[in-house]
Short mmCIF file of C-alpha atoms and ligand atoms in Angstrom, two decimals:
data_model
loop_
_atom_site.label_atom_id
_atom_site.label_comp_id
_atom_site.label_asym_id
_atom_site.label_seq_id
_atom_site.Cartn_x
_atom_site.Cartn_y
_atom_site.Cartn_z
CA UNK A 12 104.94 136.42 58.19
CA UNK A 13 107.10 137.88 55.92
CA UNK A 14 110.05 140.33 56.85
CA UNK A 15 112.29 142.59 53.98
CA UNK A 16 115.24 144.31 55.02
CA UNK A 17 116.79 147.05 53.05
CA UNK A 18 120.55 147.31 54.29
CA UNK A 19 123.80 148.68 53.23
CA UNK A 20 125.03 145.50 54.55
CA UNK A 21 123.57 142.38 53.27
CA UNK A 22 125.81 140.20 54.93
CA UNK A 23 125.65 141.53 58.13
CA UNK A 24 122.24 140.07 58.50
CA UNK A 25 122.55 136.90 56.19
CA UNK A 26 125.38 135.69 58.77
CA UNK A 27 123.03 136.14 61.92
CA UNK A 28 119.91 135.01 60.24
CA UNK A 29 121.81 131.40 59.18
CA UNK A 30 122.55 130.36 62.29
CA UNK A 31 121.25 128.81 65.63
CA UNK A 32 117.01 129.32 66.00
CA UNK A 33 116.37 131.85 63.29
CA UNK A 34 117.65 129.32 60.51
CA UNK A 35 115.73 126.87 62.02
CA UNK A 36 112.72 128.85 61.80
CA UNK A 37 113.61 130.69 58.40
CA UNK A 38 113.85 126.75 57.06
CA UNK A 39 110.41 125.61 58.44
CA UNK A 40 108.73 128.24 56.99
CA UNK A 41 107.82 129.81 60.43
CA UNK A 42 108.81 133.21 59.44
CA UNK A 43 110.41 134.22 56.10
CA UNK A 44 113.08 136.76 56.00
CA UNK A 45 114.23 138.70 52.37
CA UNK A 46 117.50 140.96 52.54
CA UNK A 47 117.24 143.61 49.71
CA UNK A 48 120.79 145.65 48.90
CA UNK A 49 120.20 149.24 49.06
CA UNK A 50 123.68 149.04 47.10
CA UNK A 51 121.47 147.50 43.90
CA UNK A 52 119.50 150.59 44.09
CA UNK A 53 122.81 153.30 43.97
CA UNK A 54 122.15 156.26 41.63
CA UNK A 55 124.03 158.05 39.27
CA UNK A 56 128.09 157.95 37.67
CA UNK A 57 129.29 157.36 41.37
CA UNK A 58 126.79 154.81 42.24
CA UNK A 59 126.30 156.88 45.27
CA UNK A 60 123.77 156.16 47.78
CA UNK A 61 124.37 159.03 50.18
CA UNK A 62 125.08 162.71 49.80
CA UNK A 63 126.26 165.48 52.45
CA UNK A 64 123.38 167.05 54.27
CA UNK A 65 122.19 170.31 53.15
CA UNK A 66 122.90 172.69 55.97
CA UNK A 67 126.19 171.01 56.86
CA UNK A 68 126.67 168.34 59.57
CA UNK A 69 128.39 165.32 60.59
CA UNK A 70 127.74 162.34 58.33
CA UNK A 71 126.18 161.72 54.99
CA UNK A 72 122.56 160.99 54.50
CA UNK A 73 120.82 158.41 52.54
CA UNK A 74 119.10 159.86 49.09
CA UNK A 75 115.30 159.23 49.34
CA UNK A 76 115.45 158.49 46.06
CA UNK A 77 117.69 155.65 46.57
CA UNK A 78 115.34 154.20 49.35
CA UNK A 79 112.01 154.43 47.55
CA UNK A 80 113.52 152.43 44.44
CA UNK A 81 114.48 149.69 46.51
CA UNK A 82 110.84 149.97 48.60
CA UNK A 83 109.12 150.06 45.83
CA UNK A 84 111.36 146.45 44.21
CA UNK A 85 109.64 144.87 46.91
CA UNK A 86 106.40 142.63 45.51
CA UNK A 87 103.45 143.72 47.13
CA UNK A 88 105.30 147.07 48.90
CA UNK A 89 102.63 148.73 49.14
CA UNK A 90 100.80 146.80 51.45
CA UNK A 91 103.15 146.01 53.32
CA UNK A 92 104.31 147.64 57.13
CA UNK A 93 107.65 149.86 56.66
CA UNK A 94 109.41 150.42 59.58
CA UNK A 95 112.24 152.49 60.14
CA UNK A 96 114.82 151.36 63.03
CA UNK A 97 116.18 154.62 64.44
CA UNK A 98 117.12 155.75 67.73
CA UNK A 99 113.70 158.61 67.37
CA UNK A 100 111.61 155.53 67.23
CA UNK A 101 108.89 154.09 69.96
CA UNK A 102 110.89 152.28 72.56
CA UNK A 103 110.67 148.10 71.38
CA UNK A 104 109.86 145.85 74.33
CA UNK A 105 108.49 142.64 75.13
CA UNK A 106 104.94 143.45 74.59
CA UNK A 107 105.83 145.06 71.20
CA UNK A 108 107.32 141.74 69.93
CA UNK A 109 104.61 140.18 71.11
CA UNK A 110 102.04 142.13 68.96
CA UNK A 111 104.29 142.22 65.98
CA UNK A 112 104.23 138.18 66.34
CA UNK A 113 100.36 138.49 66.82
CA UNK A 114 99.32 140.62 64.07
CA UNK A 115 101.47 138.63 61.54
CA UNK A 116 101.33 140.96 59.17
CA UNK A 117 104.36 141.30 56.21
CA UNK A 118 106.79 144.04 57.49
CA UNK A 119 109.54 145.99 55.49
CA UNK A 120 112.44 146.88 58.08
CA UNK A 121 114.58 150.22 56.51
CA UNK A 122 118.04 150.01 57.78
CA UNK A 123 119.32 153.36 57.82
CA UNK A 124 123.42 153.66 58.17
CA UNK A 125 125.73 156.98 58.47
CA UNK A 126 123.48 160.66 59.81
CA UNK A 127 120.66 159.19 58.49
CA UNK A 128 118.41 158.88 55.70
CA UNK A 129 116.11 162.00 54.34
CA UNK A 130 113.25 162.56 56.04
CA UNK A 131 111.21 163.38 53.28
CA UNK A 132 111.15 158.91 52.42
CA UNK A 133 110.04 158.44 56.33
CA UNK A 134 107.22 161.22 55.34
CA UNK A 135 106.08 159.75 52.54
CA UNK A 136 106.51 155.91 53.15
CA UNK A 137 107.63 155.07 56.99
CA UNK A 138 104.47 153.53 59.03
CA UNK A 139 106.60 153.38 62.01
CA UNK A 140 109.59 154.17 63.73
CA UNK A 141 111.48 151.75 66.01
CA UNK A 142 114.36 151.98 68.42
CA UNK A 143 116.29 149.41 70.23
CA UNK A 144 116.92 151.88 73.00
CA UNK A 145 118.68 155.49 74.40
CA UNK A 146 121.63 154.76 72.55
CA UNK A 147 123.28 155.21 68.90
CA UNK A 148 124.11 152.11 66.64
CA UNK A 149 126.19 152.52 63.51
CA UNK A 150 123.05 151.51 61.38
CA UNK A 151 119.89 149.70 61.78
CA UNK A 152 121.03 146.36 61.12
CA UNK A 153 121.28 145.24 64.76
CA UNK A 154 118.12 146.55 65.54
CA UNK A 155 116.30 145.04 62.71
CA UNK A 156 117.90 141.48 63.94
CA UNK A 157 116.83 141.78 67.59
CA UNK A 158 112.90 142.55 66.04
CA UNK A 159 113.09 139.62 63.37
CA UNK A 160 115.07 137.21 66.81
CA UNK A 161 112.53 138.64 69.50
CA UNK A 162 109.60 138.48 67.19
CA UNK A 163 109.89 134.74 65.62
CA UNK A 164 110.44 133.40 69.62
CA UNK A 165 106.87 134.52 69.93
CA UNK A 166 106.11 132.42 67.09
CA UNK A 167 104.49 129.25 67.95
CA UNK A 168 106.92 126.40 67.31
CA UNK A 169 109.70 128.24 66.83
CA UNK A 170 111.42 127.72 70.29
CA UNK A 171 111.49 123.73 70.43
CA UNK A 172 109.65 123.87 74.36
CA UNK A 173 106.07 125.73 73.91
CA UNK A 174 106.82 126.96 77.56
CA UNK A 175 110.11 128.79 76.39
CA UNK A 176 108.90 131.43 75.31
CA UNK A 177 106.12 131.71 78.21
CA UNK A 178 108.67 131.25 80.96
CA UNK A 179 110.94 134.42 79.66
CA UNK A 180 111.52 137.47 81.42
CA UNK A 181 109.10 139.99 80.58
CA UNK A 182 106.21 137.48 79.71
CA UNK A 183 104.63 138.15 82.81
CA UNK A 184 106.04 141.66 82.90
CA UNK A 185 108.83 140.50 85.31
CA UNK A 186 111.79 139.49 85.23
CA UNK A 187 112.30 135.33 85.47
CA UNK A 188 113.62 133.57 88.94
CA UNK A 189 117.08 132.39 89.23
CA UNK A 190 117.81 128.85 86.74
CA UNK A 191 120.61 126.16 88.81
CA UNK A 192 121.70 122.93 86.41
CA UNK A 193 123.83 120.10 87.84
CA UNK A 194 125.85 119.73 90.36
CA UNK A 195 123.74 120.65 93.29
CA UNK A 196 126.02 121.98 94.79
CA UNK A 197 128.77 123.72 92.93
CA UNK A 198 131.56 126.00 94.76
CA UNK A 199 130.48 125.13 98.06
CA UNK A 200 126.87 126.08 96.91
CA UNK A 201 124.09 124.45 96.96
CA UNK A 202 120.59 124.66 94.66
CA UNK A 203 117.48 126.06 97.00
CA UNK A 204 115.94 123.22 98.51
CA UNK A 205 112.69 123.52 97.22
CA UNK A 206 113.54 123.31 93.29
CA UNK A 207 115.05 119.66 94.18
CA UNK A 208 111.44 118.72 96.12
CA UNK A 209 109.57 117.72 93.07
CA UNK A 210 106.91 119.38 94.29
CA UNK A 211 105.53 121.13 91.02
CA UNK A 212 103.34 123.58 92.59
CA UNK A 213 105.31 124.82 95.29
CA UNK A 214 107.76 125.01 92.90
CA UNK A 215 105.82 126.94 90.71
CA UNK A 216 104.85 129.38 93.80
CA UNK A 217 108.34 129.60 94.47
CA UNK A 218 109.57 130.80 91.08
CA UNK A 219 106.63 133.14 90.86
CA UNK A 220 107.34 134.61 94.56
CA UNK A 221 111.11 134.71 93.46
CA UNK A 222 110.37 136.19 90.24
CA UNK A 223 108.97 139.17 91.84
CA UNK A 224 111.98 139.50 94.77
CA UNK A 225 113.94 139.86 91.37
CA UNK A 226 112.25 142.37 89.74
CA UNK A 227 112.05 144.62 92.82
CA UNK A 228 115.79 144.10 93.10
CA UNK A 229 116.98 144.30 89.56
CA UNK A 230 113.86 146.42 87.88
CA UNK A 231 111.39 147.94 90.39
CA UNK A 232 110.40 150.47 87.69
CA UNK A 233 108.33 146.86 86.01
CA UNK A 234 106.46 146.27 89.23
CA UNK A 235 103.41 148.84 88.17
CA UNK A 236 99.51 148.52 88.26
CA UNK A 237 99.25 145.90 85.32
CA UNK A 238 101.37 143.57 87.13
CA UNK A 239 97.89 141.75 88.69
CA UNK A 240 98.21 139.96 91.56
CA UNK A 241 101.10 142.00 93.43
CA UNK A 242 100.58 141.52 96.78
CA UNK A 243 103.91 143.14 98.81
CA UNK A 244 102.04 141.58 102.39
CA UNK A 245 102.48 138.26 100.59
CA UNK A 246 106.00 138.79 98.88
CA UNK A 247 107.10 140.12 101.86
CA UNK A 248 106.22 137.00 104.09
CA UNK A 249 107.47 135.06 101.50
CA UNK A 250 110.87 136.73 101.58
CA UNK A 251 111.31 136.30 105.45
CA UNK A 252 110.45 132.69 104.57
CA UNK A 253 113.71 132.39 102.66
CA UNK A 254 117.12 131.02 103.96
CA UNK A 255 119.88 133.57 104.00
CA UNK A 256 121.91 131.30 101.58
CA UNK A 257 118.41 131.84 99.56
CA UNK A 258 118.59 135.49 99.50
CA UNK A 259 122.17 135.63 98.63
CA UNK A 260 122.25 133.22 95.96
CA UNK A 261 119.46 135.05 94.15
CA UNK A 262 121.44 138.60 95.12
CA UNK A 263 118.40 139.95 97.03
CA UNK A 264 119.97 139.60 100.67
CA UNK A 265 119.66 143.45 101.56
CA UNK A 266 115.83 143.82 99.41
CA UNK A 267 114.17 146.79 101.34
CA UNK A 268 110.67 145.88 101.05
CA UNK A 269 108.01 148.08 102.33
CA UNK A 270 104.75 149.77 101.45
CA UNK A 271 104.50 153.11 99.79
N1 ADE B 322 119.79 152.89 64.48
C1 ADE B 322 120.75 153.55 65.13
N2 ADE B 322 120.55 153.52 66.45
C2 ADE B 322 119.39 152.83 66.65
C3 ADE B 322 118.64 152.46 67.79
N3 ADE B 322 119.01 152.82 69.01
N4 ADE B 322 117.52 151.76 67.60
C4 ADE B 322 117.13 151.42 66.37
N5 ADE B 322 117.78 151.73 65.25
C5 ADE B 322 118.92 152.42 65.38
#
Protein backbone atom coordinates (compact mmCIF):
# COMPACT_ATOMS: atom_id res chain seq x y z
CA UNK A 1 0.00 0.00 0.00
CA UNK A 2 1.05 3.13 -1.03
CA UNK A 3 0.23 6.52 0.82
CA UNK A 4 1.03 10.40 -0.82
CA UNK A 5 0.69 13.28 1.25
CA UNK A 6 0.37 16.72 -0.10
CA UNK A 7 1.40 19.17 2.85
CA UNK A 8 2.47 22.65 3.41
CA UNK A 9 4.76 21.05 5.78
CA UNK A 10 6.96 18.37 4.55
CA UNK A 11 8.84 18.04 7.53
CA UNK A 12 6.26 17.85 9.84
CA UNK A 13 5.51 14.41 8.64
CA UNK A 14 9.09 13.24 7.51
CA UNK A 15 10.11 13.68 11.37
CA UNK A 16 7.12 11.41 12.65
CA UNK A 17 7.26 8.98 9.84
CA UNK A 18 11.33 8.27 10.68
CA UNK A 19 10.96 7.21 13.84
CA UNK A 20 9.86 4.31 16.22
CA UNK A 21 7.28 1.56 14.20
CA UNK A 22 6.41 3.55 11.13
CA UNK A 23 10.21 3.62 9.99
CA UNK A 24 10.36 0.23 10.71
CA UNK A 25 7.56 -0.52 8.56
CA UNK A 26 8.28 2.28 5.85
CA UNK A 27 11.92 0.28 5.64
CA UNK A 28 10.44 -3.27 5.20
CA UNK A 29 8.39 -2.32 2.60
CA UNK A 30 5.15 -2.94 4.67
CA UNK A 31 3.62 0.26 3.70
CA UNK A 32 5.24 3.01 1.57
CA UNK A 33 4.72 6.56 2.40
CA UNK A 34 5.59 9.69 -0.38
CA UNK A 35 5.43 13.41 1.04
CA UNK A 36 4.71 15.78 -1.96
CA UNK A 37 5.32 19.83 -1.16
CA UNK A 38 2.32 21.70 -2.04
CA UNK A 39 5.09 24.58 -1.80
CA UNK A 40 6.69 22.96 -5.30
CA UNK A 41 3.38 23.54 -6.78
CA UNK A 42 3.04 27.65 -5.68
CA UNK A 43 1.68 29.80 -8.54
CA UNK A 44 2.40 32.98 -9.86
CA UNK A 45 5.20 36.22 -9.03
CA UNK A 46 4.44 35.60 -5.22
CA UNK A 47 4.68 31.94 -5.32
CA UNK A 48 1.48 32.05 -3.47
CA UNK A 49 -0.42 29.08 -2.58
CA UNK A 50 -3.38 30.67 -0.83
CA UNK A 51 -5.55 33.68 -1.50
CA UNK A 52 -8.29 35.54 0.78
CA UNK A 53 -11.70 34.00 0.46
CA UNK A 54 -14.13 35.63 -1.73
CA UNK A 55 -16.88 36.85 0.51
CA UNK A 56 -14.50 37.80 3.31
CA UNK A 57 -13.61 35.60 6.32
CA UNK A 58 -11.05 34.55 8.66
CA UNK A 59 -8.09 32.82 7.03
CA UNK A 60 -6.79 32.29 3.57
CA UNK A 61 -7.76 29.42 1.40
CA UNK A 62 -5.77 27.09 -0.63
CA UNK A 63 -6.01 27.83 -4.67
CA UNK A 64 -7.50 24.69 -6.34
CA UNK A 65 -5.31 25.27 -8.83
CA UNK A 66 -2.39 24.84 -6.67
CA UNK A 67 -3.79 21.44 -5.33
CA UNK A 68 -4.70 19.78 -8.61
CA UNK A 69 -1.02 20.44 -10.01
CA UNK A 70 0.45 18.73 -7.25
CA UNK A 71 -2.51 15.75 -7.49
CA UNK A 72 -2.07 15.41 -10.70
CA UNK A 73 2.43 15.11 -10.16
CA UNK A 74 1.46 12.08 -8.52
CA UNK A 75 2.22 8.76 -10.94
CA UNK A 76 -0.77 6.93 -11.37
CA UNK A 77 -3.19 9.89 -9.58
CA UNK A 78 -5.81 9.03 -11.12
CA UNK A 79 -6.38 5.82 -9.79
CA UNK A 80 -5.56 6.41 -6.85
CA UNK A 81 -8.02 7.17 -3.41
CA UNK A 82 -7.82 11.09 -2.47
CA UNK A 83 -8.79 11.85 0.77
CA UNK A 84 -9.21 15.01 2.30
CA UNK A 85 -8.53 15.24 6.28
CA UNK A 86 -10.93 17.91 7.52
CA UNK A 87 -12.89 18.34 10.52
CA UNK A 88 -16.46 17.91 7.86
CA UNK A 89 -15.14 14.48 7.25
CA UNK A 90 -16.71 10.84 8.36
CA UNK A 91 -15.66 10.31 11.92
CA UNK A 92 -12.13 7.78 11.64
CA UNK A 93 -12.29 4.89 14.11
CA UNK A 94 -10.98 1.61 14.67
CA UNK A 95 -13.02 -0.20 12.20
CA UNK A 96 -12.15 2.47 9.55
CA UNK A 97 -8.39 1.71 9.93
CA UNK A 98 -9.12 -1.55 9.79
CA UNK A 99 -10.76 -1.45 6.27
CA UNK A 100 -8.31 1.05 4.97
CA UNK A 101 -5.55 -1.72 6.03
CA UNK A 102 -7.87 -4.38 4.33
CA UNK A 103 -8.61 -2.92 1.09
CA UNK A 104 -4.90 -1.97 0.52
CA UNK A 105 -5.54 0.14 -1.98
CA UNK A 106 -2.92 3.35 -2.90
CA UNK A 107 -4.37 6.46 -1.09
CA UNK A 108 -3.51 10.24 -1.68
CA UNK A 109 -4.01 12.10 1.80
CA UNK A 110 -4.68 16.23 0.97
CA UNK A 111 -3.46 18.14 3.89
CA UNK A 112 -5.32 21.22 3.94
CA UNK A 113 -3.74 24.18 6.33
CA UNK A 114 -5.20 27.88 7.14
CA UNK A 115 -9.63 28.30 6.35
CA UNK A 116 -9.28 25.76 4.06
CA UNK A 117 -8.79 24.79 0.63
CA UNK A 118 -11.54 25.61 -2.31
CA UNK A 119 -14.14 23.47 -2.53
CA UNK A 120 -14.40 23.38 -6.04
CA UNK A 121 -10.74 20.67 -5.91
CA UNK A 122 -12.80 18.46 -3.17
CA UNK A 123 -15.73 18.57 -6.01
CA UNK A 124 -13.86 17.63 -8.65
CA UNK A 125 -11.13 15.26 -7.16
CA UNK A 126 -11.82 14.38 -3.23
CA UNK A 127 -13.19 10.56 -2.90
CA UNK A 128 -13.47 11.09 0.72
CA UNK A 129 -13.44 13.20 3.55
CA UNK A 130 -11.85 12.29 6.91
CA UNK A 131 -11.78 13.75 10.38
CA UNK A 132 -9.84 12.90 13.40
CA UNK A 133 -12.67 14.15 15.53
CA UNK A 134 -15.14 17.32 16.91
CA UNK A 135 -12.30 19.46 17.07
CA UNK A 136 -10.08 21.97 14.84
CA UNK A 137 -6.33 21.19 14.00
CA UNK A 138 -4.12 23.83 12.43
CA UNK A 139 -3.87 21.59 9.22
CA UNK A 140 -4.26 18.08 8.24
CA UNK A 141 -0.95 16.90 8.94
CA UNK A 142 -1.75 15.28 12.30
CA UNK A 143 -4.60 13.69 11.04
CA UNK A 144 -3.01 12.26 8.03
CA UNK A 145 -0.23 10.71 10.59
CA UNK A 146 -2.71 9.08 12.98
CA UNK A 147 -4.43 7.28 9.49
CA UNK A 148 -0.91 6.29 7.95
CA UNK A 149 0.16 5.11 12.31
CA UNK A 150 -3.40 3.47 12.92
CA UNK A 151 -3.59 1.99 9.50
CA UNK A 152 0.05 0.21 9.09
CA UNK A 153 -0.62 -1.44 12.94
CA UNK A 154 -3.31 -3.30 11.10
CA UNK A 155 -0.78 -4.38 8.77
CA UNK A 156 0.36 -7.83 9.25
CA UNK A 157 3.93 -7.79 10.55
CA UNK A 158 4.14 -4.50 11.25
CA UNK A 159 3.70 -4.65 15.12
CA UNK A 160 6.59 -7.23 16.06
CA UNK A 161 3.72 -9.58 18.31
CA UNK A 162 0.84 -10.74 15.70
CA UNK A 163 -1.45 -10.48 18.88
CA UNK A 164 -0.65 -6.64 19.28
CA UNK A 165 -2.64 -5.46 17.23
CA UNK A 166 -5.58 -8.08 18.12
CA UNK A 167 -5.33 -7.39 21.82
CA UNK A 168 -5.94 -3.35 21.32
CA UNK A 169 -8.74 -1.47 22.48
CA UNK A 170 -11.36 -1.28 20.02
CA UNK A 171 -10.49 -4.69 18.27
CA UNK A 172 -13.23 -6.26 19.88
CA UNK A 173 -15.17 -3.02 20.01
CA UNK A 174 -14.12 -2.51 23.70
CA UNK A 175 -11.92 -1.08 25.38
CA UNK A 176 -8.74 -3.50 26.67
CA UNK A 177 -8.48 -4.73 30.58
CA UNK A 178 -6.08 -3.16 32.87
CA UNK A 179 -1.94 -4.22 31.88
CA UNK A 180 0.39 -4.61 35.59
CA UNK A 181 4.44 -5.26 34.81
CA UNK A 182 6.85 -6.02 37.67
CA UNK A 183 6.89 -5.58 40.89
CA UNK A 184 3.79 -7.31 42.03
CA UNK A 185 3.19 -5.29 44.21
CA UNK A 186 4.14 -1.68 43.77
CA UNK A 187 2.93 1.22 46.31
CA UNK A 188 1.46 -1.07 48.64
CA UNK A 189 -0.42 -2.64 45.61
CA UNK A 190 -0.58 -5.66 44.51
CA UNK A 191 -1.32 -7.31 40.72
CA UNK A 192 -4.97 -9.26 40.75
CA UNK A 193 -4.36 -12.63 41.74
CA UNK A 194 -5.53 -14.34 38.91
CA UNK A 195 -3.07 -12.73 36.14
CA UNK A 196 -0.09 -14.31 38.39
CA UNK A 197 -2.07 -18.01 38.28
CA UNK A 198 -0.78 -19.09 34.97
CA UNK A 199 -3.87 -20.23 34.26
CA UNK A 200 -4.25 -19.10 30.48
CA UNK A 201 -7.85 -19.51 30.15
CA UNK A 202 -9.11 -18.09 33.18
CA UNK A 203 -6.92 -15.56 32.45
CA UNK A 204 -8.22 -15.02 29.24
CA UNK A 205 -11.96 -15.02 30.81
CA UNK A 206 -10.76 -12.63 33.15
CA UNK A 207 -9.42 -10.00 30.76
CA UNK A 208 -12.45 -10.47 28.57
CA UNK A 209 -14.96 -10.09 31.73
CA UNK A 210 -12.69 -7.06 32.77
CA UNK A 211 -12.59 -5.68 29.43
CA UNK A 212 -16.21 -5.18 29.44
CA UNK A 213 -16.40 -3.72 33.38
CA UNK A 214 -14.10 -1.12 31.53
CA UNK A 215 -15.97 -0.20 28.80
CA UNK A 216 -19.20 0.23 30.81
CA UNK A 217 -17.15 2.44 33.11
CA UNK A 218 -15.02 4.43 30.76
CA UNK A 219 -17.28 4.12 27.31
CA UNK A 220 -20.78 2.64 27.79
CA UNK A 221 -21.82 4.38 24.54
CA UNK A 222 -19.36 1.07 22.77
CA UNK A 223 -21.38 -1.56 24.57
CA UNK A 224 -24.23 -1.72 21.58
CA UNK A 225 -25.92 -4.68 19.67
CA UNK A 226 -22.71 -5.72 17.61
CA UNK A 227 -20.84 -6.28 20.68
CA UNK A 228 -21.93 -10.36 20.50
CA UNK A 229 -21.85 -12.13 23.40
CA UNK A 230 -22.85 -9.32 26.06
CA UNK A 231 -24.35 -10.98 28.66
CA UNK A 232 -24.90 -8.18 31.77
CA UNK A 233 -26.38 -11.55 34.06
CA UNK A 234 -22.87 -12.88 33.45
CA UNK A 235 -20.74 -9.57 33.77
CA UNK A 236 -22.62 -8.80 36.56
CA UNK A 237 -21.82 -12.10 38.56
CA UNK A 238 -18.55 -11.73 37.44
CA UNK A 239 -18.18 -8.29 38.97
CA UNK A 240 -19.51 -9.38 42.50
CA UNK A 241 -16.85 -12.08 42.02
CA UNK A 242 -14.15 -9.43 42.21
CA UNK A 243 -12.12 -8.31 45.35
CA UNK A 244 -12.67 -4.73 46.34
CA UNK A 245 -8.87 -4.08 45.84
CA UNK A 246 -10.00 -5.59 42.22
CA UNK A 247 -12.55 -3.07 41.56
CA UNK A 248 -10.51 -0.22 42.69
CA UNK A 249 -7.42 -0.96 40.99
CA UNK A 250 -9.24 -1.19 37.67
CA UNK A 251 -11.36 2.23 38.82
CA UNK A 252 -14.73 0.42 38.54
CA UNK A 253 -15.46 0.23 42.45
CA UNK A 254 -18.86 2.26 42.27
CA UNK A 255 -19.95 0.44 38.40
CA UNK A 256 -23.85 0.65 38.54
CA UNK A 257 -24.73 -2.31 36.65
CA UNK A 258 -28.24 -3.12 35.87
CA UNK A 259 -30.63 -4.05 33.10
CA UNK A 260 -32.40 -1.56 30.94
N1 LIG B 1 -7.94 19.30 9.79
C1 LIG B 1 -8.27 20.21 10.71
N2 LIG B 1 -8.98 19.67 11.70
C2 LIG B 1 -9.13 18.34 11.39
C3 LIG B 1 -9.77 17.25 12.01
N3 LIG B 1 -10.44 17.39 13.15
N4 LIG B 1 -9.70 16.06 11.41
C4 LIG B 1 -9.05 15.93 10.25
N5 LIG B 1 -8.43 16.92 9.60
C5 LIG B 1 -8.45 18.12 10.17
Amino acid sequence: MKINIITLFPELIRNYLNDAILAKAITQKKIEVEINSMRDYAEGHYKSVDEMPFGGGDGMVIKAGVLEKALLAIDNAKSKKVIYLSPQGKPWNHDSAKQMAKQNQDCIFICGRYAGIDQRFIDKYVDEEISIGDYVLSGGELAALVLVESVSRMIPGVLGDSQSCVEDSFADGLLEAPQFTRPQVWNEVSVPSVLMSGHHQKIAEWKKQCAYLVTLKKRPDLIHSSVADFDLQKISEFYDSLTAADKKIMGIEDLALRSE
